[in-house]
Coordinates of C-alpha atoms in Angstrom, one line a residue:
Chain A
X227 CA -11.7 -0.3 13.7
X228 CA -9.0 0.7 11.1
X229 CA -10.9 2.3 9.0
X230 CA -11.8 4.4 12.3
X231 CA -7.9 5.4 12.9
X232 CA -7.8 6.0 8.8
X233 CA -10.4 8.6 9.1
X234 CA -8.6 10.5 11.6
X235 CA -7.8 14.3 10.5
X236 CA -3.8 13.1 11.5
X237 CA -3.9 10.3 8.9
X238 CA -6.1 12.0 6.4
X239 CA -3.5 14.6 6.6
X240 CA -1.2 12.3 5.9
X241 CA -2.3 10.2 3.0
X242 CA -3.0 13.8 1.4
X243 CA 0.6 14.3 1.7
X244 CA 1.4 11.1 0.0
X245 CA -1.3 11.5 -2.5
X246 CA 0.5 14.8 -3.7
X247 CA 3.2 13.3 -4.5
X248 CA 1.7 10.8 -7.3
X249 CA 2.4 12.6 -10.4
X250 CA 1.6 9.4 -12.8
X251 CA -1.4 8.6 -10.9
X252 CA 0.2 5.8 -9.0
X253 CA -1.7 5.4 -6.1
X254 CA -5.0 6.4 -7.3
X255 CA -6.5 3.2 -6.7
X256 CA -5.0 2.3 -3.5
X257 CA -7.0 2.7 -0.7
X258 CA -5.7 4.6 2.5
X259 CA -4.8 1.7 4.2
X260 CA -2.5 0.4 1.5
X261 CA -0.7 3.6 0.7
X262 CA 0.3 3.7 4.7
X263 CA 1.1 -0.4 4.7
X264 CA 4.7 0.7 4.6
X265 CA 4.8 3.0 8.0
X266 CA 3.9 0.0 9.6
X267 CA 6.7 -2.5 11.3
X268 CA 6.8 -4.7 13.7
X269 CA 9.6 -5.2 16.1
X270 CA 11.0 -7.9 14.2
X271 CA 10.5 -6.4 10.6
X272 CA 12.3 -3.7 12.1
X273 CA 15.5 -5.8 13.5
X274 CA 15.7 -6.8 10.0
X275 CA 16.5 -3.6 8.2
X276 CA 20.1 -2.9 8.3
X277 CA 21.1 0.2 9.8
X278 CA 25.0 0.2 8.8
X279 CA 23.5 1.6 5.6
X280 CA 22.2 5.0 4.8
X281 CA 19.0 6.2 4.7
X282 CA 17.0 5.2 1.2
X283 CA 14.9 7.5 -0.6
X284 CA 11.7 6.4 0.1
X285 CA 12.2 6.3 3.9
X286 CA 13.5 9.6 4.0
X287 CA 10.2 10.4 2.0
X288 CA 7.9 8.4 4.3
X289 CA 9.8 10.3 7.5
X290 CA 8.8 14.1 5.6
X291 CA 5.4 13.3 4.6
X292 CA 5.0 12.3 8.4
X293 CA 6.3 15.6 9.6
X294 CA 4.6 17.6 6.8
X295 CA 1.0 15.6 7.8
X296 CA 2.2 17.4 11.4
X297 CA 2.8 20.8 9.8
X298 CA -0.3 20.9 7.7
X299 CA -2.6 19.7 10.9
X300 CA -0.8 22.8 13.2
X301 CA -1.3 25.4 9.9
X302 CA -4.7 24.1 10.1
X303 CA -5.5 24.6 13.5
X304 CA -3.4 28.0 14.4
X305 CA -3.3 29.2 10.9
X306 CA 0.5 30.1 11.3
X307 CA 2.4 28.5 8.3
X308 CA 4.9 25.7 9.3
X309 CA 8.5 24.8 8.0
X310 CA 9.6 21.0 7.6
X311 CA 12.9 20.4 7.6
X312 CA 14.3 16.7 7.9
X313 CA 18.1 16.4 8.3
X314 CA 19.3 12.5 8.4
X315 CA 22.9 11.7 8.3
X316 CA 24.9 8.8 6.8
X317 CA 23.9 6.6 10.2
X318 CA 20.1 7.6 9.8
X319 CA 21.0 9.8 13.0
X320 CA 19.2 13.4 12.2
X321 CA 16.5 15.8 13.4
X322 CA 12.8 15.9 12.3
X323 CA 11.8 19.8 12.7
X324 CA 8.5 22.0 12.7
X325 CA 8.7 25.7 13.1
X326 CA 7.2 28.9 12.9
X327 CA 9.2 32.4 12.9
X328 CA 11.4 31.4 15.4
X329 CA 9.4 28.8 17.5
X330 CA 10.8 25.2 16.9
X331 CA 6.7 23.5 17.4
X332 CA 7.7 20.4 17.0
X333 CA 11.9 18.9 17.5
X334 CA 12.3 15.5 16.8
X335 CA 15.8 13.4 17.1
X336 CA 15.9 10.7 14.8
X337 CA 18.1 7.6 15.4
X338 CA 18.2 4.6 13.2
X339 CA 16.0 6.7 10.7
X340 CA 16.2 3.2 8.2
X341 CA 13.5 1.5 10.6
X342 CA 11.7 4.8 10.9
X343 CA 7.8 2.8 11.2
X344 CA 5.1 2.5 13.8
X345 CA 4.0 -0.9 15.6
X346 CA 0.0 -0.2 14.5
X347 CA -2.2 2.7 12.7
X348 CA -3.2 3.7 15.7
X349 CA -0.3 4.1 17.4
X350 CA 0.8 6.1 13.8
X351 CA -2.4 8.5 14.2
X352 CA -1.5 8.5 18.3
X353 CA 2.0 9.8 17.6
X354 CA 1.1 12.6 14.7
X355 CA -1.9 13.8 17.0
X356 CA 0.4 13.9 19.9
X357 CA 3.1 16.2 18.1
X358 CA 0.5 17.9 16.4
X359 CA -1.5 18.9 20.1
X360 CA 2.0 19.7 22.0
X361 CA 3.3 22.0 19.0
X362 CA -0.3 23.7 18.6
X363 CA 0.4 24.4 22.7
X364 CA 3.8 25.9 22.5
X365 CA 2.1 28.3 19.9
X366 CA -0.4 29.3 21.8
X367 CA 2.1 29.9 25.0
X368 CA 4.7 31.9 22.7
X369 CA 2.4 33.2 19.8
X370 CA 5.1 36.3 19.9
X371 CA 8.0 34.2 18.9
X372 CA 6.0 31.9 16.0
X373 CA 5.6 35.8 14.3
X374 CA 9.6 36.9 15.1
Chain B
X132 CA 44.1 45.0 8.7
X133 CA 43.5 41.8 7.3
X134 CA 45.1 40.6 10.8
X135 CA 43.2 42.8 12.7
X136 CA 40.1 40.8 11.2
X137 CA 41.2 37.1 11.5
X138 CA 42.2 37.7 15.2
X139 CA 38.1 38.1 15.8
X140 CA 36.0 36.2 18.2
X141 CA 34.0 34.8 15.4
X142 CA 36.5 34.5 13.1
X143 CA 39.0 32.5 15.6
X144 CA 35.9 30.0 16.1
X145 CA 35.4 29.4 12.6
X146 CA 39.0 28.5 11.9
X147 CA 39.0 26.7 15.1
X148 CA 36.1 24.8 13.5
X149 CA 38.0 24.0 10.0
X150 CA 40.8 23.0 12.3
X151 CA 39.1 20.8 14.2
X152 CA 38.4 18.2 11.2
X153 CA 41.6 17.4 10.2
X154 CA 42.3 14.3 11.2
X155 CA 46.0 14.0 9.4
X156 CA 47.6 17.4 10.2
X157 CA 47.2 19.1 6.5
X158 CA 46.6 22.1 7.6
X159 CA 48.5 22.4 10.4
X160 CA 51.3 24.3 8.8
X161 CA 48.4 26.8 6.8
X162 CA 47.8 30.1 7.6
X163 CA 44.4 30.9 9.4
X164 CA 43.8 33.0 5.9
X165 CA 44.5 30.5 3.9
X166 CA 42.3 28.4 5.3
X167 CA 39.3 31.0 4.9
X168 CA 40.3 31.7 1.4
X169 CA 37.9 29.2 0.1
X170 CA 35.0 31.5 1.9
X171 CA 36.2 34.6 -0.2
X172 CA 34.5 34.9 -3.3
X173 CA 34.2 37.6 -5.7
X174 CA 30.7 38.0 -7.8
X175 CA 33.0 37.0 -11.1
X176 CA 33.9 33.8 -9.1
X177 CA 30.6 33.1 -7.8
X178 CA 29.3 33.6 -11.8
X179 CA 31.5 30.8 -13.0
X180 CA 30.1 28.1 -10.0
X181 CA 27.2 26.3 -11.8
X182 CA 23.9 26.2 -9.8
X183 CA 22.3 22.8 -11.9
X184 CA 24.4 20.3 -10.0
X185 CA 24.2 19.5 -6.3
X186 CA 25.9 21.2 -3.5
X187 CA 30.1 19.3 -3.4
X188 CA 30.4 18.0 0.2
X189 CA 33.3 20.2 0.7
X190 CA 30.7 23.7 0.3
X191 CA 28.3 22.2 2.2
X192 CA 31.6 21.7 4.7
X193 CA 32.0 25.5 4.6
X194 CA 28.7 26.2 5.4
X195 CA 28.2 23.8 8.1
X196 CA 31.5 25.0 9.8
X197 CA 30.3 29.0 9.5
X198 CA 26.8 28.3 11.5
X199 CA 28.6 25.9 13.7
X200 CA 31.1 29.1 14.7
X201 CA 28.1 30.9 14.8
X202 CA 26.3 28.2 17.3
X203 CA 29.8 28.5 19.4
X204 CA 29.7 31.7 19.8
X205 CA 26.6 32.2 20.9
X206 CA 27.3 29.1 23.6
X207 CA 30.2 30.7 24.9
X208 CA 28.2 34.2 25.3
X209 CA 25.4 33.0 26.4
X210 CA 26.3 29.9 28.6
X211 CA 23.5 27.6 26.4
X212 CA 23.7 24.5 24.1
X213 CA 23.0 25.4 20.3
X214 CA 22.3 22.5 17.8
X215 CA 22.7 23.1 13.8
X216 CA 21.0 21.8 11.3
X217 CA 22.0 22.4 7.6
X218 CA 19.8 21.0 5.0
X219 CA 19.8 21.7 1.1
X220 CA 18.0 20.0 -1.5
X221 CA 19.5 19.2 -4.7
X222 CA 18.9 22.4 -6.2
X223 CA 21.3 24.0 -3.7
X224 CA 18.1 25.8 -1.6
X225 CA 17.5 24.9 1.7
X226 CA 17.8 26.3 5.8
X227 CA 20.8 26.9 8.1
X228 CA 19.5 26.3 11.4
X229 CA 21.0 27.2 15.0
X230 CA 18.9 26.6 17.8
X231 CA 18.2 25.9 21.6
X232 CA 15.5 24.1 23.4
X233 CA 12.6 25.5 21.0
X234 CA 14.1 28.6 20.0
X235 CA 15.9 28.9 16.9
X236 CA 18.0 31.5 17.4
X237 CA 19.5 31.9 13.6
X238 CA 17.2 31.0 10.6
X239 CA 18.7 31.6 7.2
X240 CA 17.1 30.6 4.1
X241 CA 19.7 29.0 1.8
X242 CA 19.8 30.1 -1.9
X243 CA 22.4 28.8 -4.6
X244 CA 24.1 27.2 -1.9
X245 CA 27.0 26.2 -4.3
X246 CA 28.1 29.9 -4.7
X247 CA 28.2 30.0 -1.0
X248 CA 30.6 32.8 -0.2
X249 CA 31.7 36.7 0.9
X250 CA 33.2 39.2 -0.9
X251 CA 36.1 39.9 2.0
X252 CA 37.3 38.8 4.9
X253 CA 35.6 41.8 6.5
X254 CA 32.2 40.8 5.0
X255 CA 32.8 37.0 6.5
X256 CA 33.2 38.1 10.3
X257 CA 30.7 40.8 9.7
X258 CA 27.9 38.9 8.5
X259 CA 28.6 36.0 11.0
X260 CA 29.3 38.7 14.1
X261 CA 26.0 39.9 13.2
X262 CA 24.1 36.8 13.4
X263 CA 25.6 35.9 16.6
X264 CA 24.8 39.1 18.2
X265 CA 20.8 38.5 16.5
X266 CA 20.8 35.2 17.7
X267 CA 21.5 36.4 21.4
X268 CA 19.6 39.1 21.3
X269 CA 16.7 36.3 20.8
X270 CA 17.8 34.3 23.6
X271 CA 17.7 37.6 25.9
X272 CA 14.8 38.2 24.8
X273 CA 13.1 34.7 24.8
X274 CA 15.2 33.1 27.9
X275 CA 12.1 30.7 28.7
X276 CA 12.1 28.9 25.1
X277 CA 15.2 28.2 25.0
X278 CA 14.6 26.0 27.7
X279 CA 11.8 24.6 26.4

């Protein structure tokens, strides 16, 4: 059943965006499922990540490789090329951001940005195919303003 | 004449944007061009700012406060709520965002951000009157998306 969700084009997308970032060869023999352990939290894992504190590194990372799995799957689909742009504050308060030309596909707010995870895989792959659909709709409704 | 310029819409909202973040009064007794100094640059000055360290919180200040006179400009023309978004990377590149429901209404790619600066005074309210005006023309023009 994972490996069902793990085949998904969302979360394929996604683990290519994490694998591109692997310049010693890290995670070259971790399989899928290993590489996206860390998007996963439960409710309780997630009460225990302070949020008084900013935003590590590799959060920030896992948030962008999210949204650029989002962007790639859009680019894919439409062939218009996507923008990411993450902005997180001090309080992990921010915006996650897809666009095209002038057409914001995909506007995120981000709040506690530190517990940024997802309760299941599925509910990961539910989530990215979700954005990916409604942004792939708003460029089809305004293609003149994803080309302004 | 260098009056005539500070007394602009846009450049009233920017120093009313400076003004607004200062919590203890320093620059309560400073000239509105004193304030803006800091924005004036020549291309000698600009020379001597190094572009291998990251952006000091007090540019990216300066550029946050110029798009955000840029955002309140176009709210007070055009009745709607902008968001901005600044983001720059270590190397000083990044995006100045000002949008509205999905439309972004100013999108400026941010290069050397730590040289961020005009030439005059003039060039200041010129380059950000000219933005505003883009950025309504876009909401005209798209009235739909920025509802979106």
């Amino acid at each position: 059943m994972i490996t069902d969700v793990t085949n998904s084009t969302f979360v394929q997308a996604l683990v290519s965006q994490i694998r591109a970032q692997d310049p010693y060869g890290v995670y070259r023999s971790w399989s899928d499922e290993l590489l996206l352990k860390p998007y996963i939290l439960s409710k309780e894992e997630k009460r225990k990540i302070p949020v008084d504190t900013p935003v590590d590194p590799v959060t920030k990372g896992r948030i962008t490789y999210f949204y650029g799995a989002i962007a790639r799957e859009i680019e894919r689909q439409t062939g218009k090329l996507m923008q990411v742009v993450i902005n997180v504050n001090e309080e992990g308060f921010g915006w996650a951001l897809v666009f095209s030309g002038k057409l914001l596909a995909v506007t995120r707010t981000l709040r506690d940005a530190q517990r940024f995870g997802f309760t299941s895989l599925e509910q990961l792959a539910q989530e990215g195919e979700k954005a990916v659909q409604a942004g792939i709709a708003l460029i089809q409704k305004f293609p003149e303003v994803a080309e302004a």
